Amino acid sequence: MSSDTTDAHDAAHAESELEHMISSAMSALASSALVGETDGRAKRRGNVSGSTATLANCAIGAGVLATPFAVSKFGTVGGGIVVLIAALLVAYTLVVLVRAGSAFESTSYQGLVRDAFGTRASRFVSGTLVVYLFGSCVAYLIIIGDSYAKVMSAVASAGSSAWWGSRRFAIAVGATFLVTPLSLLREMSRLAPASAVALVSLAYTAATITCKGMTRTSGGDDAKAVAFKFNTDSISAVPIVVFAFQCHIQVLAIFSELSADSAPEPHFEDDIEPIDSDARQATEARRLSRMYTVIALAVGACFWGYLLVGEFAYMSHPNVTSNVLDSYGKDDKAMMVATIFMGFSAVASFPVNHHAARAALDDLLAEAFGWEVCAPGQAPVTRHATQTFAFVLFTTLVAFAVEDLGKVFEFIGATCGSLVMFVIPALLLLHPKMRSSKAAADVEEPADDLLDGLDDVTRELLSSARDLLEQDFDEEGNILPSGDDENASFAAKPGVGTVVVAGALILFASFVAISNVYVLLFSEQKRDS
């Protein structure tokens, strides 16, 4: 009996010690500069340069390595046109998402879907985002491991066979010491310095391949490269180009953290909006204008980088593979540096994708367990930390087992990409609030000179009272609709042009999805035959 009592006491003591250790660890994280505690709301501390780097980083990844392969399926001129069309479509749909985020005051992609289409749609989209981004993060870990293994096999004769030269070693070390600390950061704006690495990587890779392509072209070895090409193989290239620009899932989180002015905002209460409605609208208008600049710069940087890499790599290697780095020899030092850069770019890209995945997962869990719904990255420290550690752990385990990067991306694109990039923005274009908010923004309220000299609170109260007195009431005291309301309802109906654009986006999304299915079902059969 005493033995059983002692064992129970030891077990209770061990459990208590474990709980104390976990509590101490969470307290340390809450008080650390890396994570810190939060109030659950988004903090507007981002600037244009940092937001541009972060948004571009969301897109840059394995897509840049496959762009030359896509260009080879259309030719130099045809491929350039396809890349340009994809960039324009992506920029337009990003603007739609940002406008909708401003109209609905949403801070995340799944939050926007919840505000616009309801809880059921939000649950479906949140689950889709978790799957999509989980696969993307696995792919980034694969890039880290493959880049490291390739460099080790080139610089050390025993590197390819030694345990310290294996891809699993690189994935484990990178995930533990680089990816996890960056993923614990709460705000996307704090990832801007790391995101700059992705832009530098793209710039170096584009410059190196351009120089090599120009040198090769002058030697007359580009005879196999053609200007235009279109056949059944071209179908498989469209999704590669389109998904290389994917940054839609993260754009609202970036926008929610973007400040209205270029000057740094106060550290405290920097997310408090003005009481006056006119000042609030002016602030939001400045934020929208700055975000449009961010989109133009980020998409433009990706476009020029992808175009240069795709065109010159194809001209110098007409039979380029789906990973352009494989087309260059191991003794090519310049391209070996590019391989190293792409590995570090993957390290920087993992956290921005994980940030959105964690936000979608937290929203699902919050709804399931009745937790408070928080802005992306602003959940309580226990939720924030446990979800981060679990996500990194599971993606690392999958990356250990999966070695084929192409299959990962084909699966992701076939299941989720078209929905988040084109279908949801098309449906948002048709939403009544998108039309009514635009109409309201275009109407300027006349200034009331009698209220100008009053303080904000008194002015707001008197203005509300005036609006109430101007309403018409029925016999039961209910407010009757006015002619302005009818006009607003009419303005809220989408025009013919909007319907056509939304329909075109949905048709294009269907084409991209079918293209992916075609690749998955028939590419292996064609290679076997």
Coordinates of C-alpha atoms in Angstrom, one line a residue:
M1 CA 0.0 0.0 0.0
S2 CA 2.8 2.4 0.9
S3 CA 4.6 1.5 -2.3
D4 CA 1.5 2.5 -4.4
T5 CA 1.1 5.7 -2.4
T6 CA 4.8 6.5 -3.0
D7 CA 4.5 5.9 -6.8
A8 CA 1.3 8.0 -7.0
H9 CA 3.1 10.8 -5.1
D10 CA 6.1 10.6 -7.4
A11 CA 3.9 10.7 -10.5
A12 CA 2.0 13.7 -9.1
H13 CA 5.3 15.4 -8.3
A14 CA 6.7 14.7 -11.8
E15 CA 3.5 16.0 -13.4
S16 CA 3.7 19.2 -11.2
E17 CA 7.3 19.7 -12.2
L18 CA 6.5 19.3 -15.9
E19 CA 3.6 21.8 -15.6
H20 CA 6.0 24.2 -13.8
M21 CA 8.6 23.9 -16.6
I22 CA 6.0 24.5 -19.3
S23 CA 4.6 27.5 -17.4
S24 CA 8.1 28.9 -16.9
A25 CA 8.9 28.4 -20.6
M26 CA 5.7 30.2 -21.7
S27 CA 6.4 33.0 -19.2
A28 CA 9.9 33.4 -20.6
L29 CA 8.5 33.5 -24.2
A30 CA 5.8 36.0 -23.1
S31 CA 8.4 38.4 -21.7
S32 CA 11.0 37.9 -24.5
A33 CA 11.6 40.3 -27.4
L34 CA 11.1 37.3 -29.8
V35 CA 7.5 36.7 -28.9
G36 CA 6.2 38.9 -26.2
E37 CA 2.6 39.2 -24.9
T38 CA -0.1 40.9 -27.0
D39 CA -3.7 42.2 -26.8
G40 CA -4.9 40.3 -29.9
R41 CA -5.0 43.2 -32.3
A42 CA -2.9 44.0 -35.3
K43 CA -0.2 46.6 -34.8
R44 CA 0.3 49.1 -37.6
R45 CA 4.1 49.6 -37.7
G46 CA 4.9 48.5 -41.2
N47 CA 6.4 50.7 -43.9
V48 CA 6.4 50.6 -47.7
S49 CA 9.9 49.1 -48.1
G50 CA 9.5 46.4 -45.5
S51 CA 6.0 45.5 -46.7
T52 CA 7.3 45.3 -50.3
A53 CA 10.1 42.9 -49.3
T54 CA 7.7 40.8 -47.2
L55 CA 5.1 40.6 -50.0
A56 CA 7.7 39.7 -52.6
N57 CA 9.1 37.1 -50.3
C58 CA 5.7 35.4 -50.1
A59 CA 5.9 34.8 -53.8
I60 CA 9.6 34.0 -54.3
G61 CA 10.4 30.4 -53.8
A62 CA 10.7 27.3 -56.0
G63 CA 8.6 29.1 -58.6
V64 CA 11.6 31.1 -59.8
L65 CA 13.5 27.8 -60.3
A66 CA 10.8 26.4 -62.6
T67 CA 10.1 29.6 -64.6
P68 CA 12.7 28.8 -67.3
F69 CA 11.0 25.4 -67.8
A70 CA 7.7 27.2 -68.3
V71 CA 9.2 29.7 -70.7
S72 CA 10.7 26.8 -72.7
K73 CA 7.1 25.5 -73.4
F74 CA 6.0 28.9 -74.9
G75 CA 9.3 30.2 -76.5
T76 CA 11.1 33.4 -75.7
V77 CA 8.4 35.9 -76.8
G78 CA 5.5 33.7 -75.9
G79 CA 6.9 32.9 -72.5
G80 CA 7.5 36.6 -71.8
I81 CA 3.9 37.4 -72.7
V82 CA 2.6 34.6 -70.4
V83 CA 4.7 35.9 -67.5
L84 CA 3.4 39.5 -68.1
I85 CA -0.2 38.4 -68.2
A86 CA 0.2 36.4 -65.0
A87 CA 1.8 39.4 -63.2
L88 CA -1.0 41.7 -64.3
L89 CA -3.7 39.2 -63.2
V90 CA -2.0 38.7 -59.8
A91 CA -1.6 42.5 -59.3
Y92 CA -5.3 43.0 -60.1
T93 CA -6.6 40.3 -57.7
L94 CA -4.3 41.6 -55.0
V95 CA -5.8 45.0 -55.3
V96 CA -9.3 43.4 -55.1
L97 CA -8.4 41.6 -51.9
V98 CA -6.9 44.8 -50.3
R99 CA -10.0 46.8 -51.2
A100 CA -12.2 44.1 -49.8
G101 CA -10.1 43.9 -46.6
S102 CA -10.5 47.7 -46.2
A103 CA -14.2 47.6 -46.8
F104 CA -14.8 44.7 -44.3
E105 CA -12.0 45.8 -41.9
S106 CA -10.5 42.3 -42.1
T107 CA -7.0 41.4 -41.0
S108 CA -6.6 38.0 -42.6
Y109 CA -7.7 36.1 -45.7
Q110 CA -10.0 33.7 -43.9
G111 CA -11.3 36.6 -41.8
L112 CA -12.3 38.4 -45.0
V113 CA -14.1 35.3 -46.2
R114 CA -15.9 35.0 -42.8
D115 CA -16.9 38.7 -43.0
A116 CA -18.1 38.5 -46.6
F117 CA -19.5 35.0 -47.0
G118 CA -20.1 33.6 -43.5
T119 CA -18.7 31.1 -41.0
R120 CA -19.1 28.0 -43.1
A121 CA -17.2 29.4 -46.0
S122 CA -14.5 30.6 -43.6
R123 CA -14.1 27.2 -42.1
F124 CA -13.7 25.6 -45.6
V125 CA -11.2 28.3 -46.7
S126 CA -9.3 28.1 -43.4
G127 CA -8.8 24.4 -43.9
T128 CA -7.8 24.9 -47.5
L129 CA -5.2 27.5 -46.4
V130 CA -3.7 25.2 -43.8
V131 CA -3.3 22.4 -46.3
Y132 CA -1.9 24.8 -49.0
L133 CA 0.6 26.5 -46.8
F134 CA 1.6 23.3 -45.0
G135 CA 2.6 21.9 -48.4
S136 CA 4.4 25.1 -49.3
C137 CA 6.4 25.1 -46.1
V138 CA 7.4 21.4 -46.7
A139 CA 8.6 22.4 -50.1
Y140 CA 10.8 25.2 -48.6
L141 CA 12.4 22.7 -46.2
I142 CA 13.1 20.4 -49.2
I143 CA 14.8 23.3 -51.0
I144 CA 16.9 24.0 -47.8
G145 CA 18.0 20.3 -47.7
D146 CA 18.6 19.9 -51.4
S147 CA 20.6 23.1 -51.7
Y148 CA 22.8 22.2 -48.8
A149 CA 23.4 18.6 -50.1
K150 CA 24.3 19.9 -53.5
V151 CA 26.8 22.4 -52.1
M152 CA 28.3 19.8 -49.8
S153 CA 28.7 17.3 -52.6
A154 CA 30.5 19.9 -54.7
V155 CA 32.9 21.4 -52.1
A156 CA 33.6 18.2 -50.1
S157 CA 34.4 14.8 -51.6
A158 CA 33.0 13.0 -48.6
G159 CA 30.1 15.4 -48.2
S160 CA 27.5 13.4 -50.1
S161 CA 28.0 10.3 -48.0
A162 CA 28.7 11.8 -44.6
W163 CA 25.8 12.3 -42.1
W164 CA 26.7 16.0 -41.8
G165 CA 26.4 16.4 -45.6
S166 CA 22.9 14.9 -45.9
R167 CA 19.7 16.8 -46.7
R168 CA 18.1 15.6 -43.5
F169 CA 20.9 17.1 -41.4
A170 CA 20.4 20.5 -43.2
I171 CA 16.6 20.3 -42.7
A172 CA 16.9 19.5 -39.0
V173 CA 19.5 22.2 -38.3
G174 CA 17.7 24.8 -40.5
A175 CA 14.3 24.1 -38.9
T176 CA 15.7 24.2 -35.4
F177 CA 18.0 27.2 -35.4
L178 CA 16.7 29.3 -38.3
V179 CA 13.1 28.6 -39.2
T180 CA 11.7 28.2 -35.7
P181 CA 13.0 31.5 -34.2
L182 CA 11.8 33.4 -37.3
S183 CA 8.4 31.6 -37.2
L184 CA 7.8 32.7 -33.5
L185 CA 7.8 36.3 -34.5
R186 CA 4.3 37.7 -34.2
E187 CA 4.3 40.5 -36.8
M188 CA 4.9 40.2 -40.5
S189 CA 6.6 43.6 -40.5
R190 CA 9.4 42.1 -38.2
L191 CA 10.2 39.6 -40.9
A192 CA 11.1 42.4 -43.4
P193 CA 14.9 42.1 -42.9
A194 CA 14.7 38.3 -43.5
S195 CA 12.5 38.9 -46.5
A196 CA 15.1 41.2 -48.0
V197 CA 17.2 38.0 -48.3
A198 CA 14.7 36.6 -50.8
L199 CA 14.9 39.7 -52.9
V200 CA 18.7 39.7 -52.9
S201 CA 18.6 36.0 -53.8
L202 CA 16.3 36.7 -56.8
A203 CA 18.4 39.6 -57.9
Y204 CA 21.6 37.6 -57.7
T205 CA 20.1 34.6 -59.5
A206 CA 18.6 36.8 -62.2
A207 CA 21.9 38.8 -62.8
T208 CA 24.0 35.6 -62.9
I209 CA 21.8 33.8 -65.3
T210 CA 21.4 36.9 -67.5
C211 CA 25.2 37.3 -67.7
K212 CA 25.6 33.6 -68.6
G213 CA 22.8 33.7 -71.1
M214 CA 24.2 36.8 -72.9
T215 CA 27.6 35.1 -73.0
R216 CA 26.2 31.9 -74.3
T217 CA 24.0 33.8 -76.9
S218 CA 27.0 35.6 -78.3
G219 CA 28.6 32.3 -79.1
G220 CA 25.7 31.2 -81.3
D221 CA 24.6 28.2 -79.2
D222 CA 21.0 29.2 -78.8
A223 CA 19.8 27.9 -82.1
K224 CA 17.3 25.6 -80.5
A225 CA 15.5 28.4 -78.6
V226 CA 12.4 29.6 -80.5
A227 CA 10.3 32.8 -80.2
F228 CA 6.9 31.1 -80.1
K229 CA 5.7 27.6 -79.3
F230 CA 2.4 26.2 -78.3
N231 CA 1.4 22.5 -77.9
T232 CA -0.1 20.3 -75.3
D233 CA 3.0 20.6 -73.2
S234 CA 2.4 24.3 -72.9
I235 CA -0.7 23.6 -70.8
S236 CA 1.5 22.2 -68.0
A237 CA 3.5 25.5 -68.0
V238 CA 0.6 27.9 -67.2
P239 CA 0.2 26.8 -63.5
I240 CA 3.9 27.1 -62.9
V241 CA 4.0 30.7 -64.0
V242 CA 0.8 31.6 -62.2
F243 CA 1.6 30.1 -58.8
A244 CA 5.1 31.6 -58.9
F245 CA 3.4 34.9 -58.1
Q246 CA 1.1 33.6 -55.3
C247 CA 1.2 36.0 -52.3
H248 CA -2.6 36.5 -51.9
I249 CA -3.0 34.6 -48.6
Q250 CA -0.6 36.9 -46.8
V251 CA -1.5 40.3 -48.4
L252 CA -4.2 41.2 -45.9
A253 CA -2.0 40.5 -42.9
I254 CA 0.7 42.7 -44.4
F255 CA -1.9 45.4 -45.2
S256 CA -3.3 45.3 -41.6
E257 CA 0.2 46.1 -40.3
L258 CA 0.9 48.9 -42.8
S259 CA 0.9 52.4 -41.2
A260 CA -0.8 55.4 -42.9
D261 CA 2.3 57.6 -42.9
S262 CA 6.0 57.2 -43.7
A263 CA 7.0 58.5 -40.3
P264 CA 7.4 55.8 -37.6
E265 CA 4.2 55.6 -35.5
P266 CA 4.3 55.5 -31.6
H267 CA 5.1 52.2 -30.1
F268 CA 2.0 52.3 -27.9
E269 CA -1.5 52.9 -29.1
D270 CA -0.3 52.9 -32.7
D271 CA -3.4 50.9 -33.8
I272 CA -5.9 53.4 -32.3
E273 CA -7.9 55.0 -35.1
P274 CA -9.2 58.6 -35.0
I275 CA -12.7 59.2 -33.6
D276 CA -13.7 61.5 -36.4
S277 CA -15.1 59.6 -39.4
D278 CA -13.5 62.0 -41.9
A279 CA -10.1 61.5 -40.4
R280 CA -10.6 57.8 -40.3
Q281 CA -11.5 57.7 -44.0
A282 CA -8.5 59.9 -44.8
T283 CA -6.2 57.6 -42.9
E284 CA -7.6 54.5 -44.6
A285 CA -7.2 56.2 -48.0
R286 CA -3.6 56.8 -47.3
R287 CA -3.1 53.2 -46.2
L288 CA -4.7 52.0 -49.4
S289 CA -2.6 54.2 -51.5
R290 CA 0.6 53.0 -49.8
M291 CA -0.6 49.4 -50.2
Y292 CA -1.1 49.8 -53.9
T293 CA 2.4 51.0 -54.1
V294 CA 3.6 47.9 -52.2
I295 CA 1.7 45.6 -54.6
A296 CA 3.1 47.4 -57.7
L297 CA 6.7 47.2 -56.4
A298 CA 6.5 43.6 -55.1
V299 CA 4.8 42.2 -58.2
G300 CA 7.1 44.3 -60.4
A301 CA 10.2 43.0 -58.7
C302 CA 9.0 39.4 -59.1
F303 CA 8.1 40.0 -62.8
W304 CA 11.5 41.3 -63.8
G305 CA 13.3 38.7 -61.8
Y306 CA 11.2 35.8 -63.2
L307 CA 11.4 37.2 -66.8
L308 CA 15.2 37.5 -66.8
V309 CA 15.7 34.1 -65.2
G310 CA 13.2 32.5 -67.5
E311 CA 14.4 34.1 -70.8
F312 CA 18.1 33.8 -70.4
A313 CA 18.2 30.4 -68.8
Y314 CA 16.0 29.1 -71.7
M315 CA 18.2 30.7 -74.3
S316 CA 21.4 29.2 -72.9
H317 CA 19.8 25.9 -72.0
P318 CA 16.8 25.2 -74.3
N319 CA 16.3 21.8 -72.7
V320 CA 16.1 23.3 -69.2
T321 CA 14.6 21.1 -66.5
S322 CA 12.0 22.1 -63.9
N323 CA 14.8 23.2 -61.6
V324 CA 17.0 25.6 -63.5
L325 CA 20.0 25.0 -61.1
D326 CA 20.3 21.4 -62.3
S327 CA 21.1 22.7 -65.8
Y328 CA 24.5 24.1 -64.6
G329 CA 27.4 22.0 -63.6
K330 CA 28.7 21.4 -60.1
D331 CA 31.9 23.2 -60.9
D332 CA 30.1 26.5 -61.8
K333 CA 30.9 28.6 -58.8
A334 CA 28.6 31.5 -59.6
M335 CA 25.6 29.1 -59.8
M336 CA 26.7 27.4 -56.7
V337 CA 26.5 30.7 -54.9
A338 CA 23.0 31.0 -56.4
T339 CA 22.1 27.7 -54.9
I340 CA 23.3 28.9 -51.5
F341 CA 21.2 32.0 -51.9
M342 CA 18.1 30.0 -52.8
G343 CA 18.5 27.9 -49.7
F344 CA 18.6 31.0 -47.5
S345 CA 15.7 32.4 -49.5
A346 CA 13.7 29.3 -48.5
V347 CA 14.6 29.9 -44.9
A348 CA 13.2 33.4 -45.2
S349 CA 10.1 32.3 -47.1
F350 CA 9.0 29.6 -44.6
P351 CA 8.0 32.0 -41.7
V352 CA 5.8 34.3 -43.9
N353 CA 3.9 31.3 -45.2
H354 CA 3.8 29.7 -41.7
H355 CA 2.5 33.0 -40.3
A356 CA -0.7 32.8 -42.5
A357 CA -1.1 29.0 -41.9
R358 CA -0.9 29.5 -38.1
A359 CA -3.5 32.3 -38.3
A360 CA -5.9 30.0 -40.3
L361 CA -5.3 27.1 -37.9
D362 CA -5.8 29.4 -34.9
D363 CA -9.1 30.6 -36.3
L364 CA -10.3 27.0 -36.7
L365 CA -9.3 26.1 -33.2
A366 CA -10.8 29.3 -31.8
E367 CA -14.2 28.4 -33.3
A368 CA -14.0 24.8 -32.2
F369 CA -13.0 25.5 -28.6
G370 CA -14.7 28.9 -28.1
W371 CA -11.5 30.9 -27.9
E372 CA -11.2 34.6 -28.6
V373 CA -10.5 35.2 -32.3
C374 CA -7.3 37.2 -32.7
A375 CA -5.5 39.0 -35.5
P376 CA -2.8 37.0 -37.3
G377 CA 0.1 36.4 -35.0
Q378 CA -1.6 38.0 -32.0
A379 CA -3.0 35.0 -30.1
P380 CA -2.0 34.4 -26.5
V381 CA 1.5 33.1 -26.0
T382 CA 0.5 29.5 -25.2
R383 CA -1.6 29.2 -28.4
H384 CA 1.0 31.0 -30.4
A385 CA 4.0 29.0 -29.3
T386 CA 2.4 25.5 -29.3
Q387 CA 1.0 26.0 -32.8
T388 CA 4.3 27.2 -34.1
F389 CA 6.3 24.4 -32.6
A390 CA 3.8 21.8 -33.8
F391 CA 3.7 23.2 -37.3
V392 CA 7.5 23.3 -37.7
L393 CA 7.8 19.8 -36.3
F394 CA 5.3 18.2 -38.6
T395 CA 6.5 20.0 -41.7
T396 CA 10.1 18.8 -40.9
L397 CA 9.0 15.2 -40.5
V398 CA 7.2 15.3 -43.9
A399 CA 10.2 17.0 -45.5
F400 CA 12.4 14.1 -44.3
A401 CA 10.2 11.6 -46.2
V402 CA 9.4 13.6 -49.4
E403 CA 12.1 14.3 -51.9
D404 CA 10.3 15.1 -55.1
L405 CA 9.7 18.9 -55.1
G406 CA 7.6 18.8 -58.3
K407 CA 5.0 16.4 -57.0
V408 CA 4.5 18.5 -53.9
F409 CA 3.9 21.7 -55.9
E410 CA 1.6 19.9 -58.4
F411 CA -0.5 18.6 -55.6
I412 CA -0.8 22.0 -54.0
G413 CA -1.6 23.8 -57.2
A414 CA -4.2 21.3 -58.2
T415 CA -6.1 21.5 -54.9
C416 CA -5.9 25.0 -53.5
G417 CA -4.1 27.6 -55.6
S418 CA -6.8 28.6 -58.0
L419 CA -9.3 29.1 -55.2
V420 CA -7.3 31.6 -53.2
M421 CA -5.8 33.4 -56.1
F422 CA -8.8 33.9 -58.4
V423 CA -12.1 32.4 -57.3
I424 CA -12.4 34.2 -54.0
P425 CA -11.4 37.6 -55.5
A426 CA -14.0 37.1 -58.3
L427 CA -16.7 36.4 -55.7
L428 CA -15.6 39.5 -53.7
L429 CA -16.0 41.6 -56.8
L430 CA -19.7 40.7 -56.9
H431 CA -20.3 41.4 -53.2
P432 CA -22.7 44.3 -52.5
K433 CA -20.4 45.9 -49.9
M434 CA -17.6 46.3 -52.5
R435 CA -19.9 48.4 -54.6
S436 CA -21.5 50.4 -51.8
S437 CA -18.2 51.1 -50.0
K438 CA -16.7 52.4 -53.3
A439 CA -19.8 54.6 -53.9
A440 CA -19.6 55.9 -50.3
A441 CA -15.9 56.7 -50.7
D442 CA -16.6 58.7 -53.9
V443 CA -19.2 60.9 -52.2
E444 CA -17.8 63.9 -50.2
E445 CA -19.9 65.1 -47.3
P446 CA -20.2 68.9 -47.1
A447 CA -18.3 70.4 -44.3
D448 CA -20.4 71.7 -41.4
D449 CA -18.8 75.0 -40.3
L450 CA -21.0 75.2 -37.2
L451 CA -19.3 72.1 -35.7
D452 CA -15.7 72.9 -36.7
G453 CA -14.8 74.6 -33.5
L454 CA -16.0 71.8 -31.2
D455 CA -14.1 68.9 -29.7
D456 CA -14.3 65.5 -31.4
V457 CA -16.7 63.9 -28.9
T458 CA -19.2 66.8 -28.9
R459 CA -19.0 67.1 -32.7
E460 CA -19.7 63.3 -33.1
L461 CA -22.7 63.5 -30.8
L462 CA -24.2 66.5 -32.4
S463 CA -23.6 65.0 -35.9
S464 CA -25.3 61.8 -34.9
A465 CA -28.3 63.7 -33.4
R466 CA -28.6 65.7 -36.6
D467 CA -28.7 62.6 -38.8
L468 CA -31.3 61.1 -36.5
L469 CA -33.6 64.1 -36.8
E470 CA -33.3 64.0 -40.6
Q471 CA -34.8 60.4 -40.7
D472 CA -38.4 59.7 -41.6
F473 CA -40.4 57.4 -39.2
D474 CA -43.6 55.4 -39.6
E475 CA -46.5 55.2 -37.1
E476 CA -44.7 52.6 -35.0
G477 CA -41.5 54.6 -34.8
N478 CA -39.5 52.6 -37.3
I479 CA -37.1 54.4 -39.6
L480 CA -38.4 54.5 -43.2
P481 CA -36.0 53.9 -46.1
S482 CA -35.0 57.1 -47.9
G483 CA -34.4 57.7 -51.5
D484 CA -30.7 57.7 -50.8
D485 CA -30.9 54.2 -49.4
E486 CA -32.6 53.1 -52.6
N487 CA -29.9 54.7 -54.7
A488 CA -27.2 53.0 -52.5
S489 CA -29.0 49.7 -53.0
F490 CA -29.0 50.3 -56.8
A491 CA -25.3 51.3 -56.7
A492 CA -24.5 48.1 -54.7
K493 CA -25.5 46.0 -57.7
P494 CA -22.5 44.9 -59.8
G495 CA -22.2 46.4 -63.3
V496 CA -21.9 44.4 -66.4
G497 CA -18.2 45.0 -66.6
T498 CA -17.7 43.7 -63.0
V499 CA -19.7 40.6 -63.8
V500 CA -17.6 39.9 -66.9
V501 CA -14.3 40.4 -65.1
A502 CA -15.5 38.1 -62.2
G503 CA -16.6 35.5 -64.7
A504 CA -13.3 35.7 -66.6
L505 CA -11.4 35.2 -63.4
I506 CA -13.4 32.1 -62.5
L507 CA -12.9 30.6 -66.0
F508 CA -9.2 31.3 -65.8
A509 CA -9.1 29.6 -62.3
S510 CA -10.9 26.6 -63.8
F511 CA -8.4 26.4 -66.7
V512 CA -5.4 26.5 -64.3
A513 CA -6.9 23.8 -62.1
I514 CA -7.7 21.6 -65.1
S515 CA -4.1 22.1 -66.3
N516 CA -2.8 20.9 -63.0
V517 CA -5.0 17.8 -63.2
Y518 CA -3.8 17.2 -66.7
V519 CA -0.2 17.3 -65.6
L520 CA -0.9 15.0 -62.6
L521 CA -2.8 12.4 -64.7
F522 CA -1.0 12.4 -68.0
S523 CA 2.6 13.6 -67.6
E524 CA 3.8 10.3 -66.1
Q525 CA 2.1 8.4 -68.9
K526 CA 3.8 10.5 -71.6
R527 CA 7.2 10.0 -70.1
D528 CA 6.7 6.3 -69.8
S529 CA 5.6 6.0 -73.5

